[in-house]
Each structure stands twice: as structure tokens, then as C-alpha cells.
Coordinates of C-alpha atoms in Angstrom, one line a residue:
Chain A
X282 CA 50.3 37.9 99.2
X283 CA 49.4 34.8 101.4
X284 CA 46.1 34.9 103.5
X285 CA 46.4 33.6 106.8
X286 CA 43.7 31.2 107.6
X287 CA 43.4 32.3 111.2
X288 CA 41.4 35.4 112.5
X289 CA 43.1 38.8 112.7
X290 CA 45.3 39.4 115.4
X291 CA 45.8 42.9 114.7
X292 CA 46.7 44.9 118.0
X293 CA 48.2 41.6 119.8
X294 CA 51.9 42.1 121.2
X295 CA 54.4 39.5 121.6
X296 CA 54.4 40.0 125.0
X297 CA 50.7 39.5 125.1
X298 CA 49.9 37.2 122.4
X299 CA 49.0 33.5 123.2
X300 CA 51.0 31.0 122.4
X301 CA 49.5 28.8 119.9
X302 CA 50.3 25.2 118.2
X303 CA 50.5 23.2 115.4
X304 CA 51.2 20.0 114.9
X305 CA 52.6 17.6 112.0
X306 CA 55.4 15.1 110.9
X307 CA 55.7 14.2 114.6
X308 CA 56.5 17.7 116.0
X309 CA 54.0 20.2 117.9
X310 CA 55.2 23.5 117.2
X311 CA 54.6 26.4 119.4
X312 CA 54.3 29.7 117.8
X313 CA 53.2 33.7 118.3
X314 CA 51.4 35.4 115.4
X315 CA 51.0 39.3 115.4
X316 CA 49.6 41.9 112.9
X317 CA 47.3 41.9 110.3
X318 CA 45.6 38.7 108.6
X319 CA 46.8 39.7 105.1
X320 CA 50.1 40.4 103.9
X321 CA 53.1 38.3 103.2
X322 CA 54.1 37.0 106.7
X323 CA 57.3 37.8 107.8
X324 CA 58.7 34.3 109.5
X325 CA 61.5 34.8 112.4
X326 CA 64.2 32.0 112.5
X327 CA 66.1 32.7 115.8
X328 CA 69.6 32.7 117.3
X329 CA 71.6 30.1 119.1
X330 CA 69.5 28.7 122.3
X331 CA 67.0 31.7 122.0
X332 CA 63.1 31.0 122.4
X333 CA 59.9 33.0 121.0
X334 CA 60.5 35.1 124.4
X335 CA 64.2 36.0 123.1
X336 CA 62.7 38.2 120.7
X337 CA 62.8 41.8 121.0
X338 CA 58.9 43.3 121.5
X339 CA 60.2 46.7 120.1
X340 CA 61.3 44.9 116.4
X341 CA 58.5 42.3 116.5
X342 CA 55.6 44.4 117.5
X343 CA 56.6 47.3 115.3
X344 CA 57.3 45.3 112.2
X345 CA 54.1 43.7 113.0
X346 CA 52.0 47.2 112.7
X347 CA 51.6 46.4 109.0
X348 CA 52.5 43.1 108.0
X349 CA 51.5 39.2 109.7
X350 CA 54.8 38.5 111.7
X351 CA 55.4 34.7 113.2
X352 CA 57.9 33.8 115.9
X353 CA 58.1 30.1 116.7
X354 CA 60.6 27.4 118.3
X355 CA 61.7 25.2 115.9
X356 CA 61.9 21.7 116.3
X357 CA 63.1 20.6 120.1
X358 CA 63.4 24.3 121.1
X359 CA 61.2 25.8 124.0
X360 CA 58.0 24.4 123.6
X361 CA 58.4 22.7 120.5
X362 CA 58.4 19.1 120.3
X363 CA 60.9 17.1 118.5
X364 CA 64.7 16.8 118.8
X365 CA 66.6 19.9 118.1
X366 CA 68.9 18.6 115.0
X367 CA 72.9 19.1 115.3
X368 CA 72.9 20.4 111.3
X369 CA 71.5 23.2 109.4
X370 CA 69.8 21.2 106.7
X371 CA 67.6 19.5 109.0
X372 CA 66.7 22.8 110.9
X373 CA 65.7 23.9 107.3
X374 CA 63.4 21.3 106.9
X375 CA 61.9 21.5 110.0
X376 CA 61.0 25.1 109.5
X377 CA 59.4 24.3 105.9
X378 CA 57.3 22.0 107.6
X379 CA 56.2 24.4 110.4
X380 CA 55.6 26.9 107.4
X381 CA 53.6 24.3 105.3
X382 CA 51.5 23.3 108.2
X383 CA 50.3 26.8 108.5
X384 CA 49.2 26.8 105.2
X385 CA 51.5 29.3 104.0
X386 CA 52.4 29.5 100.2
X387 CA 54.6 32.5 100.3
X388 CA 56.9 34.2 103.3
X389 CA 59.4 36.6 104.1
X390 CA 62.2 35.3 106.5
X391 CA 64.3 37.1 109.1
X392 CA 67.1 34.8 110.1
X393 CA 69.1 36.0 113.3
X394 CA 72.7 34.3 113.8
X395 CA 71.9 30.6 114.0
X396 CA 68.4 31.4 112.0
X397 CA 70.2 33.1 109.5
X398 CA 72.0 30.2 108.5
X399 CA 68.7 28.5 108.2
X400 CA 67.3 31.1 106.2
X401 CA 69.6 31.0 103.7
X402 CA 69.4 27.2 103.4
X403 CA 65.7 27.9 103.0
X404 CA 65.9 30.8 100.5
X405 CA 68.4 28.5 98.5
X406 CA 66.0 25.2 98.2
X407 CA 62.8 27.3 97.9
X408 CA 62.6 29.9 95.5
X409 CA 58.8 30.1 95.4
X410 CA 58.3 29.9 99.1
X411 CA 60.5 32.5 100.3
X412 CA 60.0 35.9 98.6
X413 CA 62.3 37.8 100.2
X414 CA 65.2 37.3 103.3
X415 CA 66.6 39.5 105.9
X416 CA 70.1 38.1 107.4
X417 CA 71.1 39.6 110.7
X418 CA 74.3 38.7 112.5
X419 CA 75.0 35.4 110.6
X420 CA 77.4 33.8 108.5
X421 CA 77.9 32.1 105.2
X422 CA 78.9 28.3 104.7
X423 CA 82.5 28.4 105.6
X424 CA 82.1 32.2 107.1
X425 CA 84.1 33.2 110.3
X426 CA 82.6 32.4 113.8
X427 CA 84.3 32.6 117.3
X428 CA 81.4 31.0 119.0
X429 CA 82.9 28.8 121.6
X430 CA 85.7 31.6 122.4
X431 CA 83.4 34.2 122.9
X432 CA 80.7 32.3 125.1
X433 CA 83.6 31.3 127.1
X434 CA 84.3 35.0 127.8
X435 CA 80.7 35.8 128.3
X436 CA 80.2 33.4 131.3
X437 CA 83.2 34.5 132.8
X438 CA 81.3 38.0 133.4
X439 CA 79.8 36.3 136.6
X440 CA 79.0 39.9 137.4
X441 CA 76.5 40.6 134.4
X442 CA 72.7 40.3 135.2
X443 CA 72.2 38.5 131.7
X444 CA 74.7 36.9 129.5
X445 CA 73.4 38.7 126.6
X446 CA 74.8 41.9 127.7
X447 CA 78.8 40.9 127.2
X448 CA 77.4 38.7 124.2
X449 CA 75.0 41.1 122.4
X450 CA 76.3 44.6 123.3
X451 CA 79.8 46.0 123.1
X452 CA 81.5 47.7 126.1
X453 CA 80.8 51.4 125.5
X454 CA 78.2 53.1 128.0
X455 CA 75.8 53.5 125.1
X456 CA 75.5 49.8 123.8
X457 CA 75.5 48.6 127.7
X458 CA 72.8 50.9 128.5
X459 CA 70.8 49.8 125.1
X460 CA 71.5 46.4 126.4
X461 CA 69.4 46.8 129.7
X462 CA 66.7 48.3 127.8
X463 CA 66.5 45.3 125.7
X464 CA 66.8 43.0 128.4
X465 CA 63.6 45.2 130.1
X466 CA 61.7 44.3 127.0
X467 CA 62.5 40.8 126.5
X468 CA 61.6 40.0 130.1
X469 CA 58.1 42.2 130.2
X470 CA 56.2 39.0 129.5
X471 CA 55.6 37.5 133.1
X472 CA 53.0 34.6 132.2
X473 CA 53.2 32.0 129.6
X474 CA 56.7 32.7 129.2
X475 CA 58.6 29.9 126.9
X476 CA 61.1 27.1 128.1
X477 CA 64.4 28.2 128.3
X478 CA 67.0 25.9 126.5
X479 CA 69.2 23.3 128.1
X480 CA 71.8 21.1 126.6
X481 CA 69.6 19.3 124.3
X482 CA 68.9 22.6 122.2
X483 CA 72.3 24.3 122.9
X484 CA 74.7 21.4 122.2
X485 CA 73.4 20.3 118.5
X486 CA 72.8 23.8 117.8
X487 CA 76.5 24.8 118.7
X488 CA 77.4 21.8 116.7
X489 CA 75.2 23.3 113.7
X490 CA 76.5 26.3 113.7
X491 CA 80.1 25.3 113.9
X492 CA 79.9 22.6 111.5
X493 CA 78.4 25.4 109.1
X494 CA 81.1 27.5 109.3
X495 CA 84.0 25.0 109.1
X496 CA 82.1 23.8 105.8
X497 CA 84.5 25.4 103.1
X498 CA 82.4 26.9 100.2
X499 CA 84.9 29.0 98.5
X500 CA 82.8 29.6 95.4
X501 CA 79.6 30.8 97.8
X502 CA 77.3 28.2 96.2
X503 CA 74.8 28.1 99.0
X504 CA 74.8 32.4 98.2
X505 CA 75.0 32.0 94.7
X506 CA 71.7 29.8 94.8
X507 CA 69.6 32.8 96.4
X508 CA 67.8 34.8 94.1
X509 CA 65.7 36.4 96.0
X510 CA 66.4 39.9 97.5
X511 CA 68.5 39.9 100.6
X512 CA 68.8 42.3 103.3
X513 CA 72.2 41.7 105.1
X514 CA 72.5 43.3 108.6
X515 CA 74.9 43.3 111.3
X516 CA 76.9 45.2 114.3
X517 CA 80.1 47.0 114.0
X518 CA 81.6 44.9 116.6
X519 CA 79.9 41.2 116.4
X520 CA 82.3 39.3 118.3
X521 CA 80.6 36.0 117.5
X522 CA 80.0 36.4 113.9
X523 CA 81.9 39.2 112.8
X524 CA 80.5 42.0 110.3
X525 CA 83.4 41.0 107.5
X526 CA 80.7 37.9 107.0
X527 CA 77.8 40.3 106.3
X528 CA 80.4 42.1 103.7
X529 CA 80.9 38.7 102.1
X530 CA 77.7 37.5 102.1
X531 CA 76.7 41.1 100.3
X532 CA 79.4 40.8 97.6
X533 CA 78.6 37.1 97.1
X534 CA 74.6 37.5 96.8
X535 CA 73.1 38.6 93.4
X536 CA 70.6 40.9 95.2
X537 CA 71.7 42.0 98.4
X538 CA 71.5 45.2 100.3
X539 CA 74.1 45.6 103.1
X540 CA 73.3 47.8 106.4
X541 CA 75.8 48.1 109.1
X542 CA 75.2 49.6 112.2
X543 CA 77.7 51.5 114.5
X544 CA 79.2 50.8 118.1
X545 CA 77.4 47.4 118.6
X546 CA 77.4 43.8 118.8
X547 CA 75.4 40.5 118.0
X548 CA 72.7 42.4 119.2
X549 CA 72.6 45.5 116.7
X550 CA 68.9 44.8 115.8
X551 CA 67.9 44.8 119.3
X552 CA 70.3 48.2 120.0
X553 CA 69.5 49.9 116.8
X554 CA 65.6 48.9 117.1
X555 CA 63.9 51.9 115.5
X556 CA 66.6 51.9 112.6
X557 CA 66.5 48.5 112.1
X558 CA 62.7 48.3 111.9
X559 CA 62.9 51.3 109.5
X560 CA 65.6 49.6 107.3
X561 CA 63.6 46.3 107.3
X562 CA 60.3 48.0 106.4
X563 CA 61.4 50.2 103.5
X564 CA 63.2 46.5 102.1
X565 CA 60.2 44.5 102.8
X566 CA 57.9 47.3 101.1
X567 CA 59.8 48.1 97.8
Chain B
X290 CA 68.6 74.1 114.0
X291 CA 69.6 76.9 112.0
X292 CA 67.0 79.4 110.6
X293 CA 67.9 80.8 107.2
X294 CA 67.6 84.1 106.6
X295 CA 65.7 83.7 103.0
X296 CA 61.7 83.2 102.4
X297 CA 60.5 80.0 102.6
X298 CA 60.8 78.2 99.5
X299 CA 58.7 75.5 100.4
X300 CA 57.4 73.8 97.3
X301 CA 60.1 75.0 94.7
X302 CA 61.6 72.2 93.2
X303 CA 65.7 71.5 92.1
X304 CA 63.9 71.9 88.3
X305 CA 62.3 75.1 88.8
X306 CA 64.0 76.8 91.8
X307 CA 65.8 79.8 90.6
X308 CA 69.4 80.2 90.6
X309 CA 70.6 82.4 93.8
X310 CA 74.2 84.4 94.3
X311 CA 76.0 85.1 96.9
X312 CA 79.7 86.8 96.8
X313 CA 82.2 87.0 99.5
X314 CA 86.1 86.1 99.6
X315 CA 86.2 87.6 95.9
X316 CA 83.9 84.3 94.9
X317 CA 80.4 84.7 93.7
X318 CA 78.8 81.5 94.3
X319 CA 75.9 80.0 92.4
X320 CA 73.2 77.9 94.5
X321 CA 69.6 76.8 94.7
X322 CA 67.8 76.2 98.0
X323 CA 65.0 74.2 98.5
X324 CA 62.5 72.9 101.1
X325 CA 61.4 74.5 104.2
X326 CA 63.2 77.7 106.0
X327 CA 63.5 75.9 109.1
X328 CA 65.8 73.1 110.2
X329 CA 69.4 72.0 109.8
X330 CA 70.3 72.4 106.3
X331 CA 71.6 69.7 104.1
X332 CA 74.3 71.0 102.0
X333 CA 75.0 68.9 98.6
X334 CA 78.6 68.6 97.7
X335 CA 78.7 67.7 94.1
X336 CA 80.9 64.7 92.4
X337 CA 84.1 65.5 89.8
X338 CA 82.7 67.5 86.6
X339 CA 79.1 67.9 87.7
X340 CA 77.4 71.2 88.6
X341 CA 73.8 72.2 90.0
X342 CA 72.1 70.3 87.4
X343 CA 73.9 67.1 88.0
X344 CA 72.2 66.5 90.8
X345 CA 69.0 64.1 90.7
X346 CA 65.4 66.2 91.4
X347 CA 64.3 62.7 92.9
X348 CA 66.8 62.9 95.2
X349 CA 67.1 66.4 96.0
X350 CA 63.5 67.2 95.8
X351 CA 62.2 64.2 98.3
X352 CA 64.8 65.3 100.6
X353 CA 63.3 68.7 100.8
X354 CA 60.2 68.0 101.2
X355 CA 61.0 67.9 105.2
X356 CA 64.5 69.9 105.5
X357 CA 66.2 72.6 103.8
X358 CA 68.6 71.5 100.8
X359 CA 70.9 73.7 99.6
X360 CA 72.6 72.7 96.4
X361 CA 75.5 74.9 94.8
X362 CA 78.5 75.4 92.8
X363 CA 81.9 75.4 94.6
X364 CA 84.5 78.0 93.2
X365 CA 85.3 77.8 89.5
X366 CA 82.5 75.2 89.0
X367 CA 79.5 75.9 86.9
X368 CA 78.1 79.6 87.6
X369 CA 80.5 80.1 90.6
X370 CA 83.4 82.5 90.1
X371 CA 87.0 82.0 91.1
X372 CA 89.1 79.5 90.4
X373 CA 88.9 75.3 91.0
X374 CA 91.7 74.5 93.4
X375 CA 93.6 71.2 92.7
X376 CA 93.2 69.9 96.2
X377 CA 90.8 68.7 98.7
X378 CA 91.7 71.3 101.4
X379 CA 91.2 74.4 99.5
X380 CA 88.1 73.1 98.0
X381 CA 86.7 72.3 101.5
X382 CA 87.7 75.9 102.7
X383 CA 85.8 77.5 99.8
X384 CA 83.0 75.3 100.6
X385 CA 83.1 76.5 104.2
X386 CA 83.3 80.1 102.8
X387 CA 79.8 79.6 100.8
X388 CA 78.5 78.1 104.2
X389 CA 79.4 81.1 106.0
X390 CA 78.3 83.7 103.6
X391 CA 74.9 82.1 104.0
X392 CA 74.9 82.6 107.5
X393 CA 74.5 79.1 108.4
X394 CA 75.8 78.2 111.8
X395 CA 75.1 74.3 111.7
X396 CA 74.6 72.1 108.6
X397 CA 74.4 68.7 107.2
X398 CA 76.6 67.3 104.6
X399 CA 75.8 65.3 101.8
X400 CA 79.1 64.7 100.1
X401 CA 79.3 62.6 96.7
X402 CA 82.5 61.1 95.2
X403 CA 84.7 64.2 95.2
X404 CA 82.3 65.9 97.0
X405 CA 82.6 63.2 99.6
X406 CA 86.2 63.7 100.2
X407 CA 85.6 67.6 100.5
X408 CA 83.1 66.6 103.1
X409 CA 85.0 64.2 105.3
X410 CA 87.6 67.4 105.3
X411 CA 85.4 69.9 106.4
X412 CA 83.7 67.6 109.1
X413 CA 87.3 66.8 110.4
X414 CA 88.1 69.9 110.8
X415 CA 84.8 71.9 111.7
X416 CA 83.0 69.7 114.6
X417 CA 80.3 72.2 115.6
X418 CA 79.7 73.6 112.0
X419 CA 78.7 69.8 110.7
X420 CA 75.9 68.1 112.6
X421 CA 75.8 64.9 110.3
X422 CA 77.8 63.7 107.5
X423 CA 76.8 61.2 104.5
X424 CA 79.3 59.9 102.3
X425 CA 78.2 58.3 98.9
X426 CA 80.7 56.5 96.8
X427 CA 83.5 58.2 97.9
X428 CA 87.4 57.1 99.4
X429 CA 89.0 58.1 102.0
X430 CA 92.5 59.3 102.0
X431 CA 94.8 56.6 100.4
X432 CA 91.8 55.2 99.4
X433 CA 91.4 52.9 96.4
X434 CA 90.3 54.8 92.8
X435 CA 90.3 54.0 88.8
X436 CA 89.3 57.3 87.8
X437 CA 91.4 57.5 84.7
X438 CA 90.8 54.0 83.4
X439 CA 87.2 54.2 83.9
X440 CA 87.0 57.6 82.4
X441 CA 89.0 56.6 79.3
X442 CA 86.8 53.3 79.0
X443 CA 83.9 55.2 79.5
X444 CA 84.7 58.2 76.9
X445 CA 85.4 54.9 74.4
X446 CA 81.6 54.4 74.5
X447 CA 80.7 56.5 71.9
X448 CA 77.4 54.9 71.2
X449 CA 76.4 55.8 74.9
X450 CA 73.9 59.0 74.8
X451 CA 75.3 60.4 78.0
X452 CA 78.9 59.4 79.5
X453 CA 76.9 58.7 82.8
X454 CA 75.3 55.8 81.6
X455 CA 78.8 53.6 81.4
X456 CA 80.3 55.7 84.3
X457 CA 77.2 55.5 87.1
X458 CA 75.1 52.6 86.3
X459 CA 76.1 48.8 85.7
X460 CA 75.8 46.9 82.6
X461 CA 72.7 45.2 83.8
X462 CA 69.3 46.4 82.2
X463 CA 67.4 47.3 85.3
X464 CA 70.7 49.6 85.7
X465 CA 70.8 51.0 82.6
X466 CA 67.1 51.4 82.3
X467 CA 67.5 53.3 85.9
X468 CA 70.4 55.3 84.2
X469 CA 68.1 56.4 81.5
X470 CA 65.4 57.5 83.7
X471 CA 67.7 59.6 85.7
X472 CA 69.1 61.3 82.8
X473 CA 65.5 62.1 81.8
X474 CA 65.3 63.5 85.4
X475 CA 68.4 65.6 85.4
X476 CA 67.9 67.0 81.7
X477 CA 64.3 68.3 82.4
X478 CA 65.1 71.8 83.6
X479 CA 65.2 73.5 80.1
X480 CA 65.8 77.4 81.1
X481 CA 68.3 79.1 83.6
X482 CA 70.1 75.7 83.1
X483 CA 74.2 75.7 84.9
X484 CA 77.2 75.9 82.9
X485 CA 79.0 72.3 82.0
X486 CA 82.6 72.0 83.4
X487 CA 85.5 72.4 81.2
X488 CA 89.2 71.6 81.3
X489 CA 89.6 74.3 83.9
X490 CA 87.5 72.5 86.1
X491 CA 88.0 68.8 85.5
X492 CA 91.7 69.1 85.3
X493 CA 92.4 70.4 88.9
X494 CA 89.3 68.4 90.3
X495 CA 91.1 65.1 88.9
X496 CA 94.4 66.1 90.2
X497 CA 92.9 67.0 93.7
X498 CA 90.5 63.3 93.7
X499 CA 93.9 61.5 92.5
X500 CA 96.1 63.0 94.8
X501 CA 93.2 62.3 98.0
X502 CA 93.6 58.8 97.2
X503 CA 97.6 58.8 96.6
X504 CA 98.2 60.0 100.0
X505 CA 99.0 57.5 102.1
X506 CA 96.7 57.6 105.6
X507 CA 97.1 54.0 107.0
X508 CA 96.2 55.4 110.4
X509 CA 93.1 56.7 109.1
X510 CA 93.9 60.1 110.8
X511 CA 91.0 62.0 109.0
X512 CA 88.3 59.7 109.4
X513 CA 89.6 59.5 113.1
X514 CA 89.0 63.3 113.4
X515 CA 85.3 62.8 112.2
X516 CA 83.4 62.6 115.5
X517 CA 80.1 63.0 113.9
X518 CA 77.7 60.7 112.7
X519 CA 78.4 59.6 109.2
X520 CA 76.1 57.6 106.9
X521 CA 78.5 55.7 104.5
X522 CA 76.7 54.8 100.9
X523 CA 77.9 52.9 97.8
X524 CA 77.0 50.7 95.1
X525 CA 78.0 47.4 94.9
X526 CA 79.8 47.6 91.7
X527 CA 81.0 51.1 91.7
X528 CA 84.3 51.0 89.5
X529 CA 85.8 54.3 90.1
X530 CA 85.7 54.5 93.7
X531 CA 84.7 50.7 94.9
X532 CA 82.4 49.9 98.0
X533 CA 86.0 48.3 99.9
X534 CA 86.3 52.2 100.4
X535 CA 82.8 52.3 101.9
X536 CA 83.7 49.5 104.1
X537 CA 87.0 50.6 105.0
X538 CA 85.5 54.1 105.9
X539 CA 82.9 52.4 108.0
X540 CA 85.4 50.4 109.9
X541 CA 87.8 53.6 110.7
X542 CA 84.6 55.9 111.8
X543 CA 83.9 56.0 115.3
X544 CA 80.1 56.4 114.6
X545 CA 79.0 55.5 110.9
X546 CA 76.3 53.3 109.2
X547 CA 77.0 51.5 106.1
X548 CA 74.4 51.0 103.2
X549 CA 75.3 49.0 100.1
X550 CA 72.9 48.9 97.6
X551 CA 72.7 45.9 94.7
X552 CA 73.7 45.9 91.2
X553 CA 74.9 49.8 90.9
X554 CA 77.6 51.6 90.2
X555 CA 78.9 55.1 91.3
X556 CA 75.3 56.4 90.7
X557 CA 73.8 53.8 93.3
X558 CA 71.9 57.0 95.2
X559 CA 70.1 57.7 91.6
X560 CA 69.3 54.2 90.8
X561 CA 68.0 53.3 94.1
X562 CA 66.6 57.2 94.8
X563 CA 63.8 55.7 97.0
X564 CA 65.9 53.6 99.2
X565 CA 68.2 56.5 99.4
X566 CA 66.2 58.8 100.3
X567 CA 64.5 56.9 102.9
X568 CA 67.8 55.6 104.3
X569 CA 69.2 59.4 104.3
X570 CA 66.1 60.7 105.8
X571 CA 65.7 58.0 108.8
X572 CA 69.9 58.8 109.4
X573 CA 69.0 62.6 109.7
X574 CA 66.1 62.4 111.8
X575 CA 67.5 60.1 114.4

């Protein structure tokens, strides 16, 4: 258990919590922290192009009812300064620097998509710092990705009110309506919103993700270096980083639980947020 | 919600509940029922060679805290009369006859191993009777099985105090010690224990399971006929009915959630009983 040396922010929500800053190693990191002041903090590692306000309040607030939860912008993203690196290893170093700056000696990590690659890299290299790991909609080194093709297709849906509807949700009416509800939630914060990502963020991030998946790791050395308990989560119809990745990771990891959700895409954790929160909780509390 | 026309047996446990009987269609079925008198009953369909007392009290009693749970012996098994059929379709007919005899108009099914095949057959043919389906350590039609080879290997472990230790658990010390704890639980009932299965049960059951897996169903017609929500569960190292079956079923079913557990075999639901109960509950309550 790591005591956070900040005031107890119990009751604050992602939509209302103030954005805080911590500075070191030449980077000023933006973050928000929610939940009780004690307990192992859960640090969230965000997807390609996403910032703090791209997290779903339904997920983050529910998880923060019984543990500290920290959402942050990695170097160069959102309102964090510094440069977005073009490789996962450097992103992992930046994230560890942020965790160290907060004075946390042990954390749980929830890595989503690109953030899941970063989370694997951190967990493999920091056995003591990372207690448990949650990997959502992500890929192992050498995994399968259709990032550019899917992005291109999604941007052709000019009728969509938000790129995340075609990108994160399936074509079913149930998934699309869950997507609209998700958008309502992520857009509910009006003031002090995080800064959207431009090409200075997305270009190196895309390169990092594509390079990660292009790097062959047939023996799964990275996954085998992860000894912590892992919860692997994916949607049945994730078009960018397909569910086969999740099954591959489950089989190669020494201590992983796998949860796959029906009729869902890259945003499975937002579509099935009640299931997801329940599954994460029982995993972290065990 | 189906009201059971029996007294409220809330508080009774699998180890202490009386064995009841219901008769019809020439078969006298043995069963025990636990939990509240209202709510959709969860009917358990047992594995190859297993009887009512082969269910884990840790799983059954926990599930029965908030729903009716019914464990029974299908035709010919344990203390039920009649003949054990040598095919899944007939086992499904017998199980439906039992459910009808209890006067239940809608149930949830938890089918484990052989019982999971029976559960698929029932769900595919009875869209109204079956509300939700839980498939554990089982295979689709045409699925992968190593039943005879694994049984043969297990019976060579003459040092094992119970065949289920090598059959249901991995070789790791964590899994074996979970196996010993499971055996303590299933053997804790002393009086009114169910009758063990002889060859008149296991021969036709083995034939049914092997025939089911040998019957090709490349289009997954059986799974596609199942429209109910399904929770598919398996252990990472199930040697008899490997986890690939579970992933296959997840992909072919229209509305399935998949949960796989680490370092576990065919008895994953007993080894990880706290996770399993939590996952079943959130699935059934959604």
C-alpha cells in the first residue's frame, strides 16, 4: 500500500477534479487524481491521441470509489510539456518518471491500446513498482494491428459526430448507442478541459505503436518478463488491435486472466463499463 | 422470474440440504435445491461421471446466496433412475423433462464439461426456457477433446489420493493445493451422499462426449442457434477440453462473454471459485 502525500480527494470526479501538475526531468506532467488517499494507486495509461479527458468518467469514477486513481498526460500529450517520443520504451521511461515524481513506490497500471504497450514495457522492467497490470485493447510486441487502415476508414465516415463512434464501437445499434452515451460522458466536463492532440503527438505515437507491432517477438520475451498478475481485456470486434492479440497475451503470460466482451470494438471497456469495473475490481482486490 | 412451488430453503447448503426426488416420464430424478424461493433458478449440468456431490460447495453455496440453485442427477446418474443415454440430444431431453417436472418456466443453465454440451443443446432448442447460459470447461460440436488419453494418464497416477487432482488441476503447487482444498469441500458431506458412477454411466457418457466432439460443425450451426447471453469460462491448461474450445465458442456465439483463468485445468471454476462466483454473479445480474 502506498500512501499518497496529497490531500484526500475522496468524492472528486474526473469531470470536476482539478488538473494538477508535477515537474521533473524537464517535463511538467498534467494529471488528475481521484479516490481515497490510501490504497495502491491505479495509474491509467491512455490510448493513441487521447488525453486525460478521453477517459470515461463512468469507468474512472467507479474505480475511484475504493482506490486512488490517477489519470495523466504522458510527455508531450495534452497539457504535459516535453516531446512525445516515437517509441514505447521512451514512453515507459517518461511514465515511470511521472510515477516517481508523485513519490509512489508501488502502483497498479491500467494500459489501454497504446497505453497497454507502455504498461507491458513498464511491468516487464519494474517488478517492484508494478503490483498488478490491466491490459485493454492492446497488442504484444509483434502483435496484429490495423491502425492506419482503420483510421483511414473511420475518417471517411464524415457523417459521424465523433471519430470514436466508428473507431471504438461496432456497427450494431446497441454498440452505437453505447458509443453515444460514452461521448456524452467524456464531453460533460466544460471548464479546464485537456488540450487535444495534434500531429506532434499522433505522428510519433502512431510510429511507436506500429513499430511495436512490427518488432518480432516470437518467443514473447517481453510478456514472459512480466511476472505480475495481469488482467487482459478486449472487445470481440476490435478492428484496430484484434482480440486475437488478447488471447495470445493470455497464453504467453504466466499469470493472466482473460476477459472478452461481446459485440464490442476498441472501446469495449466503455461500452461494457459496468462489467469492466466489476472485473477490474475483483481482479485488483483478490 | 419463475416462482418455485417449494418452500424457501434459504440457508441450506449443498452439504446439508436434503436430497429430493421428482418423478415423471419413467424417471425418478434426484436433486437438491438451495437459495431463495424466488428469482430465476440456476440449474447445474454436471461433468462426465460426476454426481450431485461432485459440485463444489464453495461455488454452489455462494451462488445460492442470491438465487435458487438446483443440482440434479440426470437420467441414470447417481440416485436418478433411468438409463444414461449415449448421446447429448437425449441427455438434453432428459434434463428438460426434469426442469418441466419442477414446474419451472424459465431457468439459467450452468453446464460444466459434458454438462456444457448438454446445456448448448438445450439452449439452442429452447429459446424461452433458457434465459442465460454459462459454459465451463466444455467444447462445441466438432470441438477438441483429449478425454481418453487424459483419463488414461490420470489413472496412471496411482499415488494421487483422488483422480480429480491430476485431472482437474495443473501440476503447479498452487493448483494442487487448491485441488486438495476442493477435495476437502466436496467430501465434507458424510450422510446421504450421492451414489458414485459405474460403467453403466461412464461408458455411454464417454461415447456421448466423444461423439459430440467428433461431429463436424464447421459453420457452428449449434452455437449460432444460441441467441441467449452466454458466459464462456475455461482454465488456461485444461488438458481434456482445451481453452481453444472456449475461444472458438466465444467467437461463434452472437452474445458471449469469455473468461479464462490462469494456471488452471479442467477444475478452473473450483480452483478460482471466488473469481468464478463473482463473474457468474455479475453476468447473471446484468
